């Protein structure tokens, strides 16, 4: 077992009471300060594998990773993060821990991923999604996705607002054939059933299905360990996305400091201008200074246009951009290719005007 000594003196850090795991000392003999340590075990048949996850600090530099014990064959240390960003460290650590959980390791102390304790009973919607996610995508799922795409185009909104991928998979696996059965599918409440229920039932009515309703039988069909692995896989995906977001933010802030333009950032981050401007807004809300790139992009906006936008915001407020767009540029014509660029410009002008308003207070 390991215990930790917290000290700023050279040589302090994690001290060993037995030979499980490698030393934390560097080549010069000093050791990082271990601020978190947890042991994980995996048992497969008669084989038991053990290791530890850790977070360490040395003069402001953070390190997180995995260390196997017992000189396991082919076992290697994994460094998940090294650097000075606590936000990136935490995202990297959680993603790495979730991966170990998916691989079958279980912690000595729960709570690293904010998951519910294993002994808490899962809900039926969770079990339904777990069961559905374990099934391969069928031809029916493809058919339902095509329907979703058509509906989203008709309504002029994102496909996920019609039905998420998870909801599509639930429909394709359980195949509800009445409105009452459709109501047992997570995600399909009163409003969505009123809007799409008859269409969906019409598509599903003649499909053969191996399952029956009501769906309580799923509580017996999903093994506890299957459910736990599913939960950990969800968390691995969640923290993986969080890690990507943190790293993209880091790259975006670095590029802003280097004076890059939106066009250059599009290539660097492989991201649309619209998404980039939305990220600039979020960074501004979080307190980061994004004015260098805002000023660069708005450098050629005429004074009269600035005046009109300021007047529209004073009159209408700046929460919604559509009324401002109409006030300044008029009602957009169908298929107007400039509408998107005008919204982009208004978003950046709003950031600049809000900053100026804060300075004036």
Short mmCIF file of N, CA and C in Angstrom, two decimals, residues 137-277:
data_model
loop_
_atom_site.label_atom_id
_atom_site.label_comp_id
_atom_site.label_asym_id
_atom_site.label_seq_id
_atom_site.Cartn_x
_atom_site.Cartn_y
_atom_site.Cartn_z
N UNK A 137 -26.51 -1.76 -35.39
CA UNK A 137 -27.42 -0.90 -36.15
C UNK A 137 -28.09 -1.72 -37.24
N UNK A 138 -29.38 -1.60 -37.35
CA UNK A 138 -30.16 -2.39 -38.30
C UNK A 138 -30.57 -1.54 -39.50
N UNK A 139 -31.14 -2.21 -40.50
CA UNK A 139 -31.67 -1.50 -41.66
C UNK A 139 -32.79 -0.56 -41.26
N UNK A 140 -33.54 -0.95 -40.22
CA UNK A 140 -34.62 -0.10 -39.74
C UNK A 140 -34.06 1.20 -39.16
N UNK A 141 -32.95 1.13 -38.46
CA UNK A 141 -32.33 2.33 -37.92
C UNK A 141 -31.92 3.28 -39.04
N UNK A 142 -31.38 2.72 -40.10
CA UNK A 142 -30.99 3.54 -41.27
C UNK A 142 -32.22 4.20 -41.88
N UNK A 143 -33.31 3.45 -41.98
CA UNK A 143 -34.57 3.98 -42.51
C UNK A 143 -35.09 5.12 -41.63
N UNK A 144 -35.01 4.95 -40.32
CA UNK A 144 -35.47 5.99 -39.39
C UNK A 144 -34.58 7.24 -39.46
N UNK A 145 -33.31 7.06 -39.66
CA UNK A 145 -32.42 8.20 -39.81
C UNK A 145 -32.73 8.99 -41.08
N UNK A 146 -33.10 8.27 -42.14
CA UNK A 146 -33.50 8.95 -43.37
C UNK A 146 -34.77 9.77 -43.14
N UNK A 147 -35.72 9.20 -42.40
CA UNK A 147 -36.94 9.93 -42.05
C UNK A 147 -36.60 11.18 -41.24
N UNK A 148 -35.69 11.03 -40.27
CA UNK A 148 -35.28 12.16 -39.43
C UNK A 148 -34.66 13.27 -40.27
N UNK A 149 -33.82 12.90 -41.22
CA UNK A 149 -33.18 13.90 -42.08
C UNK A 149 -34.21 14.68 -42.88
N UNK A 150 -35.19 13.96 -43.40
CA UNK A 150 -36.26 14.61 -44.18
C UNK A 150 -37.04 15.58 -43.31
N UNK A 151 -37.39 15.15 -42.09
CA UNK A 151 -38.16 16.01 -41.20
C UNK A 151 -37.36 17.25 -40.79
N UNK A 152 -36.09 17.07 -40.53
CA UNK A 152 -35.27 18.22 -40.11
C UNK A 152 -35.16 19.24 -41.23
N UNK A 153 -35.09 18.76 -42.47
CA UNK A 153 -35.03 19.68 -43.61
C UNK A 153 -36.36 20.41 -43.78
N UNK A 154 -37.46 19.68 -43.60
CA UNK A 154 -38.78 20.31 -43.70
C UNK A 154 -38.97 21.40 -42.65
N UNK A 155 -38.46 21.14 -41.43
CA UNK A 155 -38.66 22.05 -40.32
C UNK A 155 -37.56 23.10 -40.19
N UNK A 156 -36.49 22.91 -40.96
CA UNK A 156 -35.40 23.87 -40.93
C UNK A 156 -34.67 23.91 -39.61
N UNK A 157 -34.48 22.76 -38.98
CA UNK A 157 -33.74 22.71 -37.72
C UNK A 157 -32.87 21.47 -37.67
N UNK A 158 -32.01 21.40 -36.68
CA UNK A 158 -31.05 20.31 -36.60
C UNK A 158 -31.75 18.96 -36.43
N UNK A 159 -31.14 17.92 -37.00
CA UNK A 159 -31.74 16.58 -36.96
C UNK A 159 -31.89 16.07 -35.54
N UNK A 160 -30.93 16.40 -34.66
CA UNK A 160 -31.00 15.86 -33.30
C UNK A 160 -32.20 16.40 -32.53
N UNK A 161 -32.75 17.54 -32.97
CA UNK A 161 -33.94 18.07 -32.32
C UNK A 161 -35.19 17.28 -32.70
N UNK A 162 -35.14 16.61 -33.84
CA UNK A 162 -36.24 15.71 -34.23
C UNK A 162 -36.12 14.41 -33.43
N UNK A 163 -34.94 13.82 -33.45
CA UNK A 163 -34.67 12.60 -32.67
C UNK A 163 -33.17 12.40 -32.60
N UNK A 164 -32.65 12.10 -31.43
CA UNK A 164 -31.22 11.86 -31.28
C UNK A 164 -30.87 10.47 -31.82
N UNK A 165 -29.57 10.22 -31.99
CA UNK A 165 -29.14 8.89 -32.43
C UNK A 165 -29.57 7.82 -31.44
N UNK A 166 -29.51 8.14 -30.16
CA UNK A 166 -29.91 7.17 -29.14
C UNK A 166 -31.40 6.86 -29.25
N UNK A 167 -32.21 7.86 -29.50
CA UNK A 167 -33.65 7.64 -29.65
C UNK A 167 -33.96 6.82 -30.89
N UNK A 168 -33.23 7.07 -31.96
CA UNK A 168 -33.40 6.27 -33.18
C UNK A 168 -33.08 4.81 -32.91
N UNK A 169 -31.98 4.56 -32.18
CA UNK A 169 -31.60 3.19 -31.87
C UNK A 169 -32.63 2.50 -30.99
N UNK A 170 -33.19 3.23 -30.02
CA UNK A 170 -34.25 2.67 -29.18
C UNK A 170 -35.46 2.27 -30.01
N UNK A 171 -35.86 3.12 -30.94
CA UNK A 171 -37.01 2.80 -31.81
C UNK A 171 -36.72 1.56 -32.64
N UNK A 172 -35.51 1.48 -33.19
CA UNK A 172 -35.17 0.37 -34.08
C UNK A 172 -35.05 -0.95 -33.33
N UNK A 173 -34.68 -0.91 -32.06
CA UNK A 173 -34.52 -2.14 -31.28
C UNK A 173 -35.84 -2.62 -30.71
N UNK A 174 -36.61 -1.72 -30.11
CA UNK A 174 -37.84 -2.14 -29.41
C UNK A 174 -39.09 -2.09 -30.29
N UNK A 175 -39.07 -1.28 -31.36
CA UNK A 175 -40.13 -1.23 -32.38
C UNK A 175 -41.52 -1.06 -31.77
N UNK A 176 -41.81 0.08 -31.17
CA UNK A 176 -43.16 0.33 -30.66
C UNK A 176 -44.17 0.42 -31.82
N UNK A 177 -45.35 -0.14 -31.62
CA UNK A 177 -46.33 -0.17 -32.71
C UNK A 177 -47.67 0.43 -32.31
N UNK A 178 -47.72 1.08 -31.14
CA UNK A 178 -48.88 1.87 -30.74
C UNK A 178 -48.35 3.14 -30.07
N UNK A 179 -49.19 4.15 -29.96
CA UNK A 179 -48.76 5.38 -29.31
C UNK A 179 -48.43 5.14 -27.84
N UNK A 180 -49.17 4.22 -27.20
CA UNK A 180 -48.88 3.89 -25.81
C UNK A 180 -47.50 3.26 -25.68
N UNK A 181 -47.16 2.37 -26.59
CA UNK A 181 -45.83 1.76 -26.58
C UNK A 181 -44.76 2.79 -26.88
N UNK A 182 -45.02 3.69 -27.80
CA UNK A 182 -44.05 4.74 -28.11
C UNK A 182 -43.75 5.58 -26.88
N UNK A 183 -44.76 5.79 -26.03
CA UNK A 183 -44.56 6.55 -24.80
C UNK A 183 -43.65 5.88 -23.81
N UNK A 184 -43.37 4.58 -23.98
CA UNK A 184 -42.45 3.87 -23.10
C UNK A 184 -41.00 4.00 -23.53
N UNK A 185 -40.77 4.63 -24.69
CA UNK A 185 -39.42 4.82 -25.20
C UNK A 185 -38.85 6.13 -24.64
N UNK A 186 -37.73 6.09 -23.93
CA UNK A 186 -37.13 7.31 -23.38
C UNK A 186 -36.93 8.36 -24.47
N UNK A 187 -37.31 9.59 -24.16
CA UNK A 187 -37.16 10.69 -25.10
C UNK A 187 -38.43 11.05 -25.84
N UNK A 188 -39.44 10.16 -25.77
CA UNK A 188 -40.69 10.42 -26.49
C UNK A 188 -41.80 10.75 -25.50
N UNK A 189 -41.87 12.05 -25.19
CA UNK A 189 -42.92 12.54 -24.32
C UNK A 189 -44.12 13.01 -25.10
N UNK A 190 -45.00 13.71 -24.43
CA UNK A 190 -46.28 14.11 -25.02
C UNK A 190 -46.11 14.95 -26.28
N UNK A 191 -45.25 15.96 -26.24
CA UNK A 191 -45.08 16.86 -27.38
C UNK A 191 -44.53 16.13 -28.60
N UNK A 192 -43.49 15.33 -28.39
CA UNK A 192 -42.88 14.62 -29.53
C UNK A 192 -43.82 13.57 -30.09
N UNK A 193 -44.60 12.93 -29.24
CA UNK A 193 -45.56 11.93 -29.72
C UNK A 193 -46.66 12.61 -30.53
N UNK A 194 -47.15 13.76 -30.05
CA UNK A 194 -48.18 14.48 -30.80
C UNK A 194 -47.66 14.92 -32.16
N UNK A 195 -46.39 15.26 -32.23
CA UNK A 195 -45.83 15.78 -33.48
C UNK A 195 -45.45 14.68 -34.46
N UNK A 196 -44.85 13.59 -33.96
CA UNK A 196 -44.31 12.57 -34.86
C UNK A 196 -44.90 11.18 -34.66
N UNK A 197 -45.72 11.01 -33.61
CA UNK A 197 -46.15 9.67 -33.22
C UNK A 197 -46.82 8.88 -34.34
N UNK A 198 -47.81 9.45 -35.00
CA UNK A 198 -48.55 8.71 -36.04
C UNK A 198 -47.64 8.32 -37.21
N UNK A 199 -46.73 9.22 -37.58
CA UNK A 199 -45.79 8.91 -38.66
C UNK A 199 -44.89 7.73 -38.29
N UNK A 200 -44.37 7.79 -37.07
CA UNK A 200 -43.46 6.73 -36.64
C UNK A 200 -44.18 5.39 -36.53
N UNK A 201 -45.36 5.38 -35.93
CA UNK A 201 -46.11 4.13 -35.80
C UNK A 201 -46.44 3.58 -37.18
N UNK A 202 -46.77 4.46 -38.13
CA UNK A 202 -47.02 4.01 -39.50
C UNK A 202 -45.81 3.33 -40.13
N UNK A 203 -44.61 3.80 -39.79
CA UNK A 203 -43.39 3.19 -40.31
C UNK A 203 -43.07 1.88 -39.63
N UNK A 204 -43.44 1.76 -38.35
CA UNK A 204 -43.02 0.61 -37.54
C UNK A 204 -44.06 -0.50 -37.45
N UNK A 205 -45.29 -0.21 -37.87
CA UNK A 205 -46.41 -1.13 -37.63
C UNK A 205 -46.21 -2.50 -38.26
N UNK A 206 -45.63 -2.55 -39.43
CA UNK A 206 -45.48 -3.82 -40.13
C UNK A 206 -44.13 -4.49 -39.91
N UNK A 207 -43.31 -3.90 -39.05
CA UNK A 207 -42.00 -4.49 -38.76
C UNK A 207 -42.15 -5.64 -37.76
N UNK A 208 -41.47 -6.74 -38.04
CA UNK A 208 -41.47 -7.85 -37.07
C UNK A 208 -40.55 -7.49 -35.92
N UNK A 209 -40.92 -7.93 -34.71
CA UNK A 209 -40.09 -7.59 -33.56
C UNK A 209 -39.98 -8.80 -32.62
N UNK A 210 -38.78 -8.99 -32.09
CA UNK A 210 -38.56 -10.12 -31.18
C UNK A 210 -38.92 -9.82 -29.73
N UNK A 211 -39.25 -8.55 -29.43
CA UNK A 211 -39.48 -8.13 -28.06
C UNK A 211 -40.94 -7.82 -27.80
N UNK A 212 -41.32 -7.83 -26.54
CA UNK A 212 -42.69 -7.54 -26.16
C UNK A 212 -42.76 -6.27 -25.32
N UNK A 213 -43.95 -5.71 -25.21
CA UNK A 213 -44.24 -4.59 -24.33
C UNK A 213 -45.21 -5.06 -23.25
N UNK A 214 -45.14 -4.49 -22.04
CA UNK A 214 -44.23 -3.43 -21.59
C UNK A 214 -42.79 -3.92 -21.49
N UNK A 215 -41.87 -3.00 -21.26
CA UNK A 215 -40.45 -3.28 -21.40
C UNK A 215 -39.73 -3.61 -20.09
N UNK A 216 -40.46 -3.91 -19.04
CA UNK A 216 -39.82 -4.22 -17.76
C UNK A 216 -38.93 -5.45 -17.82
N UNK A 217 -39.11 -6.30 -18.82
CA UNK A 217 -38.29 -7.51 -18.95
C UNK A 217 -36.81 -7.17 -19.12
N UNK A 218 -36.53 -5.92 -19.56
CA UNK A 218 -35.14 -5.51 -19.76
C UNK A 218 -34.37 -5.49 -18.44
N UNK A 219 -35.07 -5.27 -17.33
CA UNK A 219 -34.41 -5.26 -16.03
C UNK A 219 -33.74 -6.59 -15.73
N UNK A 220 -34.31 -7.68 -16.25
CA UNK A 220 -33.72 -9.01 -16.04
C UNK A 220 -32.71 -9.36 -17.15
N UNK A 221 -32.84 -8.71 -18.29
CA UNK A 221 -32.00 -9.06 -19.44
C UNK A 221 -30.61 -8.44 -19.39
N UNK A 222 -30.47 -7.34 -18.65
CA UNK A 222 -29.17 -6.65 -18.59
C UNK A 222 -28.43 -7.06 -17.33
N UNK A 223 -27.27 -7.69 -17.49
CA UNK A 223 -26.45 -8.10 -16.36
C UNK A 223 -25.83 -6.88 -15.68
N UNK A 224 -25.65 -6.93 -14.35
CA UNK A 224 -25.07 -5.79 -13.63
C UNK A 224 -23.72 -5.34 -14.19
N UNK A 225 -22.85 -6.30 -14.51
CA UNK A 225 -21.53 -5.92 -15.02
C UNK A 225 -21.64 -5.29 -16.41
N UNK A 226 -22.56 -5.80 -17.23
CA UNK A 226 -22.80 -5.20 -18.54
C UNK A 226 -23.22 -3.75 -18.39
N UNK A 227 -24.09 -3.50 -17.43
CA UNK A 227 -24.56 -2.14 -17.21
C UNK A 227 -23.43 -1.24 -16.72
N UNK A 228 -22.58 -1.74 -15.82
CA UNK A 228 -21.48 -0.94 -15.31
C UNK A 228 -20.51 -0.57 -16.44
N UNK A 229 -20.18 -1.54 -17.28
CA UNK A 229 -19.27 -1.26 -18.40
C UNK A 229 -19.88 -0.23 -19.33
N UNK A 230 -21.19 -0.34 -19.57
CA UNK A 230 -21.88 0.64 -20.41
C UNK A 230 -21.78 2.04 -19.82
N UNK A 231 -21.99 2.15 -18.50
CA UNK A 231 -21.87 3.45 -17.84
C UNK A 231 -20.46 4.02 -17.99
N UNK A 232 -19.46 3.17 -17.79
CA UNK A 232 -18.09 3.65 -17.90
C UNK A 232 -17.76 4.06 -19.34
N UNK A 233 -18.33 3.35 -20.31
CA UNK A 233 -18.09 3.72 -21.71
C UNK A 233 -18.72 5.08 -22.01
N UNK A 234 -19.90 5.34 -21.44
CA UNK A 234 -20.52 6.65 -21.60
C UNK A 234 -19.62 7.73 -21.02
N UNK A 235 -19.04 7.46 -19.84
CA UNK A 235 -18.17 8.44 -19.22
C UNK A 235 -16.87 8.61 -20.00
N UNK A 236 -16.36 7.54 -20.56
CA UNK A 236 -15.16 7.65 -21.38
C UNK A 236 -15.44 8.55 -22.58
N UNK A 237 -16.59 8.37 -23.23
CA UNK A 237 -16.96 9.23 -24.36
C UNK A 237 -17.14 10.68 -23.91
N UNK A 238 -17.81 10.85 -22.77
CA UNK A 238 -18.07 12.20 -22.24
C UNK A 238 -16.75 12.92 -21.94
N UNK A 239 -15.85 12.25 -21.22
CA UNK A 239 -14.60 12.90 -20.86
C UNK A 239 -13.66 13.02 -22.07
N UNK A 240 -13.82 12.13 -23.03
CA UNK A 240 -13.07 12.27 -24.27
C UNK A 240 -13.46 13.55 -25.01
N UNK A 241 -14.78 13.81 -25.06
CA UNK A 241 -15.25 15.05 -25.70
C UNK A 241 -14.79 16.27 -24.92
N UNK A 242 -14.83 16.16 -23.58
CA UNK A 242 -14.37 17.28 -22.75
C UNK A 242 -12.90 17.56 -22.98
N UNK A 243 -12.12 16.49 -23.13
CA UNK A 243 -10.68 16.66 -23.36
C UNK A 243 -10.42 17.33 -24.70
N UNK A 244 -11.16 16.92 -25.72
CA UNK A 244 -11.03 17.56 -27.04
C UNK A 244 -11.37 19.05 -26.94
N UNK A 245 -12.44 19.37 -26.20
CA UNK A 245 -12.86 20.76 -26.05
C UNK A 245 -11.78 21.58 -25.35
N UNK A 246 -11.21 21.02 -24.28
CA UNK A 246 -10.16 21.74 -23.55
C UNK A 246 -8.95 21.99 -24.44
N UNK A 247 -8.55 20.98 -25.20
CA UNK A 247 -7.38 21.12 -26.07
C UNK A 247 -7.64 22.09 -27.22
N UNK A 248 -8.87 22.07 -27.75
CA UNK A 248 -9.21 23.01 -28.80
C UNK A 248 -9.21 24.44 -28.26
N UNK A 249 -9.71 24.61 -27.03
CA UNK A 249 -9.69 25.94 -26.42
C UNK A 249 -8.26 26.42 -26.24
N UNK A 250 -7.40 25.53 -25.80
CA UNK A 250 -5.99 25.86 -25.61
C UNK A 250 -5.36 26.29 -26.94
N UNK A 251 -5.65 25.53 -28.00
CA UNK A 251 -5.10 25.86 -29.32
C UNK A 251 -5.67 27.18 -29.84
N UNK A 252 -6.96 27.41 -29.58
CA UNK A 252 -7.60 28.64 -30.05
C UNK A 252 -7.02 29.85 -29.35
N UNK A 253 -6.84 29.79 -28.04
CA UNK A 253 -6.26 30.91 -27.30
C UNK A 253 -4.83 31.19 -27.74
N UNK A 254 -4.08 30.13 -27.99
CA UNK A 254 -2.71 30.29 -28.46
C UNK A 254 -2.68 30.97 -29.82
N UNK A 255 -3.60 30.55 -30.70
CA UNK A 255 -3.66 31.14 -32.05
C UNK A 255 -4.08 32.61 -31.99
N UNK A 256 -4.98 32.94 -31.07
CA UNK A 256 -5.40 34.34 -30.91
C UNK A 256 -4.22 35.19 -30.48
N UNK A 257 -3.45 34.66 -29.52
CA UNK A 257 -2.26 35.40 -29.05
C UNK A 257 -1.25 35.59 -30.17
N UNK A 258 -1.19 34.62 -31.09
CA UNK A 258 -0.24 34.69 -32.21
C UNK A 258 -0.74 35.58 -33.33
N UNK A 259 -1.95 36.12 -33.21
CA UNK A 259 -2.47 37.05 -34.20
C UNK A 259 -3.06 36.41 -35.44
N UNK A 260 -3.51 35.16 -35.34
CA UNK A 260 -4.08 34.50 -36.51
C UNK A 260 -5.50 34.98 -36.79
N UNK A 261 -5.92 34.84 -38.05
CA UNK A 261 -7.25 35.26 -38.48
C UNK A 261 -8.22 34.09 -38.41
N UNK A 262 -9.52 34.38 -38.60
CA UNK A 262 -10.52 33.31 -38.62
C UNK A 262 -10.24 32.34 -39.77
N UNK A 263 -9.84 32.86 -40.91
CA UNK A 263 -9.55 31.99 -42.05
C UNK A 263 -8.42 31.03 -41.73
N UNK A 264 -7.40 31.51 -41.02
CA UNK A 264 -6.29 30.64 -40.64
C UNK A 264 -6.72 29.63 -39.59
N UNK A 265 -7.61 30.06 -38.67
CA UNK A 265 -8.10 29.15 -37.64
C UNK A 265 -8.99 28.06 -38.22
N UNK A 266 -9.73 28.38 -39.28
CA UNK A 266 -10.55 27.36 -39.94
C UNK A 266 -9.69 26.17 -40.36
N UNK A 267 -8.54 26.46 -40.93
CA UNK A 267 -7.64 25.40 -41.40
C UNK A 267 -6.95 24.70 -40.23
N UNK A 268 -6.53 25.51 -39.25
CA UNK A 268 -5.80 24.95 -38.12
C UNK A 268 -6.65 23.99 -37.31
N UNK A 269 -7.90 24.39 -37.00
CA UNK A 269 -8.77 23.60 -36.13
C UNK A 269 -9.79 22.77 -36.91
N UNK A 270 -9.79 22.90 -38.24
CA UNK A 270 -10.75 22.17 -39.08
C UNK A 270 -12.17 22.40 -38.58
N UNK A 271 -12.51 23.67 -38.44
CA UNK A 271 -13.78 24.08 -37.85
C UNK A 271 -14.38 25.19 -38.69
N UNK A 272 -15.70 25.23 -38.81
CA UNK A 272 -16.36 26.26 -39.59
C UNK A 272 -16.24 27.63 -38.91
N UNK A 273 -16.36 28.68 -39.70
CA UNK A 273 -16.29 30.03 -39.15
C UNK A 273 -17.39 30.25 -38.11
N UNK A 274 -18.58 29.72 -38.38
CA UNK A 274 -19.68 29.90 -37.44
C UNK A 274 -19.34 29.31 -36.08
N UNK A 275 -18.81 28.07 -36.08
CA UNK A 275 -18.44 27.43 -34.82
C UNK A 275 -17.31 28.20 -34.12
N UNK A 276 -16.39 28.73 -34.90
CA UNK A 276 -15.29 29.47 -34.31
C UNK A 276 -15.79 30.73 -33.61
N UNK A 277 -16.71 31.45 -34.26
CA UNK A 277 -17.24 32.66 -33.65
C UNK A 277 -18.04 32.32 -32.39
#
